[in-house]
């Protein structure tokens, strides 16, 4: 099997491929672990360069989540009012959990200026909402009644309500529950 | 219209005067040397190996009248620095493997089993049936069942659309978190990737159930 060239991998990383080219390259990547590894590790190297743009959760993604969450949670047509972020402020700042964790799942975040309460949403790795919680505090503990699977990744988002039915842009983070010792 | 090569590259590759070429090579290092060093340090496990790899990269880039650099094809939307990282990564590994062995930097297989189990669970296969290695001395029936499960899973994976198969492999063979996959595969947001993954897993469950492998879909 011939492998992808550096030009092809570079073009895929930069999103510079047309639809047909991308399909052909992804067809190869789907079945070639070596080229996949080259792509993945090159992406990590590029993202690790100081000053490079890090795509953790760009505003476009946060906006997409803001649109999708009411549809997923309420299944309907909630009119979610969102204001334009003020200078230097866009969404709550999350503290933990982030990355691999052990022990009880505790959510912690910085206070968001003017927030009256917060809406925390937990999704499993397939994108299903498995828990939602409203609180006025800046922390929350995941109850044991919510199924927590070791080795599984979870995705949590947080929105701050600062006025009647007006919400900030959501912040989002991923974490993994490590195997717990008894 | 295709993008032009970066200025430092164009000068370097087109210069014929030896003295001037040394100057243009210096300009290239001034522009990209830190990037090359960064990649070498990220790949090598210690400083000495990183410097060895860096020196080897410089030698490889200069060799045969900059043959490697001449392989770059400029096109719209492509960044030379991205291509350079891909190339330098490969050159670093080539150098380190020549010195320290073919297995240098090879991925560990320790997580492969855990990831395969995760996929099997999500696809509706009883995990214990997939891993006969844990069962001491498996019976002939167990071996046959195991082979049927493995071939069933392989067959339904092969029937997926390549982009969906790539999504599954990145998640369950390479162990990447979904936000990184979303970035790599240029999904609009991680949420789109999560949603697509859920859909594909449902397709897998359905296909496996039709083959009589695993649980029926919900």
XYZ file of C-alpha atoms in Angstrom:
400
model
C 0.000 0.000 0.000
C 1.423 3.394 -0.950
C 1.181 6.002 1.758
C 0.060 9.621 1.690
C 2.649 12.227 0.765
C 3.624 15.043 3.092
C 1.860 17.437 0.729
C -1.372 15.467 1.021
C -1.159 15.280 4.803
C -0.269 18.950 5.047
C -3.181 19.915 2.812
C -5.593 17.843 4.900
C -4.318 19.428 8.105
C -4.836 22.897 6.650
C -8.300 22.047 5.352
C -7.169 22.914 1.842
C -8.612 19.899 0.025
C -11.578 19.882 -2.285
C -14.392 17.399 -1.500
C -13.197 14.687 -3.896
C -9.595 14.930 -2.762
C -10.608 14.877 0.870
C -12.759 11.802 0.328
C -9.882 9.966 -1.331
C -7.437 10.867 1.412
C -9.848 9.981 4.225
C -10.540 6.678 2.451
C -6.832 5.934 2.797
C -6.623 7.230 6.366
C -9.537 5.019 7.431
C -7.489 1.929 6.620
C -3.887 3.023 7.183
C -2.792 3.330 10.800
C 0.626 4.633 9.818
C -0.710 7.608 7.880
C -3.320 8.221 10.549
C -0.611 8.367 13.165
C 1.363 10.771 10.997
C -1.687 13.021 10.651
C -2.595 12.940 14.336
C 0.935 13.502 15.615
C 1.602 16.282 13.113
C -1.573 18.023 14.274
C -0.404 17.758 17.882
C 3.009 19.142 16.963
C 1.480 22.084 15.111
C -0.855 22.851 18.008
C 2.035 22.675 20.458
C 4.039 25.391 18.716
C 4.052 28.457 20.983
C 1.722 31.099 19.631
C -0.136 28.724 17.342
C -3.920 28.873 17.330
C -5.234 26.319 19.791
C -8.652 24.964 18.986
C -10.018 24.099 22.379
C -13.514 25.519 21.992
C -13.703 28.378 19.534
C -16.550 30.829 19.713
C -18.205 29.179 16.708
C -18.368 25.901 18.626
C -19.717 27.608 21.718
C -22.370 29.302 19.602
C -23.276 25.969 18.019
C -23.657 24.389 21.440
C -25.756 27.324 22.520
C -28.092 26.646 19.611
C -28.150 22.869 19.970
C -28.589 22.461 23.722
C -32.166 23.767 24.017
C -33.163 21.548 21.101
C -31.601 18.496 22.725
C -32.759 19.154 26.258
C -36.216 20.528 25.638
C -36.794 19.021 22.217
C -38.560 22.143 21.206
C -38.414 25.747 20.327
C -37.186 27.550 23.411
C -36.340 31.086 22.594
C -33.012 31.414 24.334
C -32.021 35.001 24.606
C -28.321 35.604 24.366
C -26.656 38.939 24.516
C -23.547 40.014 22.708
C -20.573 39.510 25.023
C -19.065 42.613 26.532
C -15.407 43.406 25.940
C -13.217 40.923 27.815
C -16.150 38.671 28.720
C -17.748 35.900 26.751
C -18.497 32.830 28.872
C -17.885 31.395 32.345
C -14.400 30.161 33.139
C -14.331 26.482 34.047
C -11.883 25.082 36.599
C -12.530 21.370 36.969
C -12.967 18.613 35.981
C -10.594 18.782 33.064
C -8.709 15.814 31.651
C -8.366 12.522 33.523
C -9.825 12.505 37.033
C -10.297 10.044 39.861
C -12.724 10.101 42.731
C -16.107 11.830 42.915
C -16.886 14.125 40.020
C -16.958 17.681 41.299
C -17.636 20.615 39.010
C -16.011 23.935 39.843
C -15.970 27.263 38.020
C -15.227 30.934 38.528
C -18.088 33.264 39.315
C -19.433 35.009 36.236
C -20.089 38.729 36.707
C -23.787 39.407 37.200
C -24.792 35.756 37.186
C -27.977 34.877 39.024
C -27.592 31.162 38.517
C -25.855 28.612 36.318
C -27.012 25.748 34.122
C -24.641 22.801 33.956
C -25.144 20.119 31.296
C -23.302 16.804 31.198
C -23.053 14.788 27.972
C -21.613 11.332 27.465
C -19.118 10.543 24.742
C -21.834 9.826 22.218
C -23.331 13.301 22.698
C -26.364 12.326 24.758
C -27.341 14.644 27.609
C -27.250 12.565 30.779
C -27.604 15.206 33.491
C -28.566 18.834 33.844
C -28.379 20.944 36.967
C -29.330 24.492 37.924
C -27.512 26.169 40.791
C -26.632 29.545 42.257
C -23.330 28.222 43.571
C -20.093 27.957 41.609
C -19.723 24.256 42.248
C -21.715 21.068 41.888
C -21.236 17.420 42.759
C -22.336 14.749 40.332
C -24.832 12.521 42.155
C -24.277 8.776 42.348
C -27.613 8.276 40.643
C -25.992 9.424 37.387
C -24.187 6.503 35.803
C -20.428 7.106 35.737
C -18.319 4.708 33.708
C -14.587 4.403 34.299
C -12.538 4.930 31.199
C -15.280 6.920 29.499
C -15.008 10.541 28.376
C -17.616 13.114 29.289
C -18.295 16.596 27.974
C -19.706 19.304 30.287
C -20.977 22.760 29.475
C -21.876 25.697 31.688
C -24.029 28.753 30.994
C -24.588 31.698 33.318
C -27.981 33.380 33.580
C -27.605 37.070 34.215
C -31.128 38.304 33.551
C -34.588 36.869 33.083
C -34.135 34.176 30.400
C -30.865 35.693 29.192
C -27.835 33.452 29.159
C -24.119 33.769 28.501
C -22.361 31.829 25.798
C -21.618 28.320 27.075
C -18.199 27.193 28.222
C -17.306 23.542 27.614
C -14.681 21.071 28.752
C -13.985 17.339 28.482
C -12.900 14.920 31.204
C -12.220 11.213 31.601
C -13.080 9.151 34.678
C -10.144 6.990 35.654
C -10.504 3.550 37.196
C -11.398 4.030 40.823
C -9.829 2.141 43.688
C -12.242 0.790 46.258
C -4.032 30.617 -8.796
C -1.707 28.507 -6.624
C -0.010 30.104 -3.667
C 3.646 31.023 -4.104
C 6.411 29.440 -2.101
C 7.552 31.344 0.971
C 10.169 33.951 0.152
C 12.966 32.167 2.059
C 12.331 28.910 0.201
C 12.112 30.467 -3.235
C 15.412 32.276 -2.712
C 17.098 29.195 -1.301
C 16.047 26.890 -4.115
C 16.772 29.355 -6.907
C 20.140 30.619 -5.696
C 23.123 29.256 -7.632
C 26.035 31.220 -6.168
C 27.542 29.120 -3.323
C 28.289 32.075 -1.071
C 24.848 33.544 -1.562
C 23.298 30.139 -0.988
C 24.909 29.948 2.450
C 23.322 33.286 3.261
C 19.907 32.164 2.074
C 20.230 28.979 4.118
C 20.918 31.202 7.098
C 17.778 33.168 6.289
C 15.795 29.924 6.118
C 17.089 28.888 9.541
C 16.314 32.310 10.914
C 12.723 31.931 9.745
C 12.139 28.240 10.548
C 14.947 27.067 12.817
C 12.922 27.455 15.994
C 10.124 25.400 14.478
C 12.559 22.623 13.553
C 14.041 22.660 17.052
C 10.615 22.615 18.656
C 9.579 19.534 16.690
C 12.852 17.752 17.523
C 12.404 18.462 21.233
C 8.809 17.257 21.221
C 9.721 13.973 19.546
C 12.969 13.134 21.300
C 12.837 12.043 24.922
C 15.803 14.068 26.105
C 17.841 17.080 25.120
C 20.805 15.175 23.671
C 18.567 13.095 21.425
C 16.687 16.224 20.413
C 19.880 17.962 19.348
C 21.018 14.852 17.464
C 17.694 14.731 15.676
C 17.845 18.463 14.913
C 21.299 18.124 13.385
C 20.139 15.173 11.299
C 17.128 17.166 10.080
C 19.321 20.049 8.965
C 21.603 17.649 7.134
C 18.654 15.934 5.459
C 17.107 19.227 4.354
C 20.357 20.432 2.765
C 21.201 17.109 1.103
C 21.072 16.654 -2.675
C 20.580 20.324 -3.434
C 17.662 20.673 -0.967
C 15.834 17.738 -2.557
C 13.394 17.414 0.344
C 12.449 21.095 0.311
C 11.893 20.924 -3.448
C 9.131 18.390 -2.823
C 6.881 21.057 -1.355
C 3.943 21.876 -3.618
C 2.433 25.277 -2.952
C -1.358 25.424 -3.212
C -4.146 27.673 -2.051
C -4.978 27.256 1.594
C -1.797 25.331 2.407
C 0.812 26.632 4.791
C 4.459 25.805 4.225
C 4.977 25.579 7.998
C 2.359 22.812 8.219
C 4.090 20.812 5.497
C 7.455 21.441 7.154
C 6.213 20.047 10.487
C 5.000 16.878 8.737
C 8.337 16.442 6.975
C 10.494 17.272 9.981
C 8.541 14.879 12.178
C 9.282 12.095 9.719
C 12.953 13.049 9.441
C 13.308 13.123 13.230
C 11.846 9.648 13.580
C 14.025 8.350 10.722
C 17.097 9.652 12.508
C 16.135 8.423 15.955
C 15.203 4.980 14.658
C 18.523 4.638 12.816
C 20.282 5.328 16.112
C 18.012 3.738 18.706
C 16.114 1.050 16.854
C 13.062 0.588 14.645
C 10.656 0.632 17.581
C 11.543 4.169 18.676
C 8.322 6.150 19.006
C 6.136 3.187 18.064
C 2.704 3.334 19.695
C 2.048 1.155 22.720
C -0.474 -1.643 22.287
C -1.528 -1.524 25.921
C -4.575 0.634 25.353
C -5.657 -1.164 22.190
C -7.517 -3.846 24.131
C -9.308 -1.304 26.319
C -10.378 0.676 23.262
C -11.545 -2.462 21.429
C -13.628 -3.359 24.451
C -15.150 0.107 24.499
C -16.151 -0.175 20.839
C -17.543 -3.659 21.395
C -19.602 -2.414 24.326
C -21.011 0.508 22.386
C -21.672 -1.727 19.376
C -23.685 -4.146 21.499
C -21.249 -7.029 21.799
C -20.805 -8.699 25.178
C -17.249 -7.802 26.065
C -16.360 -11.166 27.527
C -17.141 -12.863 24.233
C -14.647 -10.682 22.388
C -11.591 -11.432 24.480
C -10.978 -15.121 24.763
C -7.433 -14.400 25.922
C -8.901 -13.790 29.386
C -10.620 -17.150 29.532
C -7.688 -19.450 30.300
C -8.146 -22.428 27.992
C -11.007 -21.509 25.660
C -13.074 -24.267 24.159
C -13.322 -24.832 20.420
C -16.796 -23.306 20.563
C -15.388 -20.192 22.254
C -12.679 -19.886 19.629
C -15.219 -20.185 16.831
C -17.515 -17.617 18.430
C -14.597 -15.266 18.938
C -13.610 -15.559 15.277
C -17.185 -14.913 14.189
C -17.392 -11.816 16.379
C -14.079 -10.471 15.151
C -14.944 -11.068 11.510
C -18.450 -9.700 12.018
C -17.118 -6.491 13.547
C -14.456 -6.195 10.839
C -17.029 -6.715 8.104
C -19.459 -4.090 9.358
C -16.597 -1.643 9.857
C -15.484 -2.254 6.284
C -18.997 -1.513 5.051
C -19.039 1.937 6.629
C -18.522 5.085 4.633
C -14.744 5.842 4.741
C -15.262 9.037 6.694
C -17.335 7.196 9.295
C -14.782 4.384 9.439
C -12.067 6.988 9.980
C -14.132 8.479 12.828
C -14.449 5.065 14.485
C -10.773 4.225 14.063
C -9.583 7.563 15.426
C -11.850 7.121 18.449
C -11.507 3.418 19.210
C -8.159 2.386 17.713
C -6.118 5.543 18.146
C -7.904 6.603 21.346
C -8.364 10.257 20.446
C -10.874 12.345 22.412
C -13.778 13.530 20.310
C -12.904 17.263 20.350
C -9.495 16.435 18.863
C -11.149 14.248 16.244
C -13.547 17.062 15.409
C -10.591 19.382 14.856
C -8.686 16.816 12.778
C -11.638 15.909 10.570
C -12.787 19.513 10.233
C -16.196 19.048 11.816
C -17.821 22.451 12.470
C -17.875 21.779 16.238
C -17.146 18.881 18.628
C -20.883 18.526 18.978
C -21.208 17.593 15.302
C -18.591 14.920 15.840
C -20.355 13.537 18.916
C -23.614 13.417 17.022
C -22.059 11.678 14.024
C -20.347 9.166 16.298
C -23.647 8.339 17.980
C -25.260 7.805 14.586
C -22.456 5.560 13.339
C -22.486 3.453 16.511
C -26.198 2.970 15.996
C -25.512 1.814 12.447
C -22.915 -0.622 13.757
C -25.318 -2.054 16.325
C -27.984 -2.508 13.693
C -25.630 -4.149 11.211
C -24.204 -6.470 13.841
C -27.668 -7.452 15.066
C -28.666 -8.291 11.491
C -25.674 -10.621 11.355
C -26.765 -12.226 14.604
C -23.837 -10.728 16.468
C -24.366 -8.704 19.632
C -27.499 -7.229 21.195
C -30.420 -5.882 19.211
C -30.381 -2.088 18.892
C -32.492 0.001 21.337
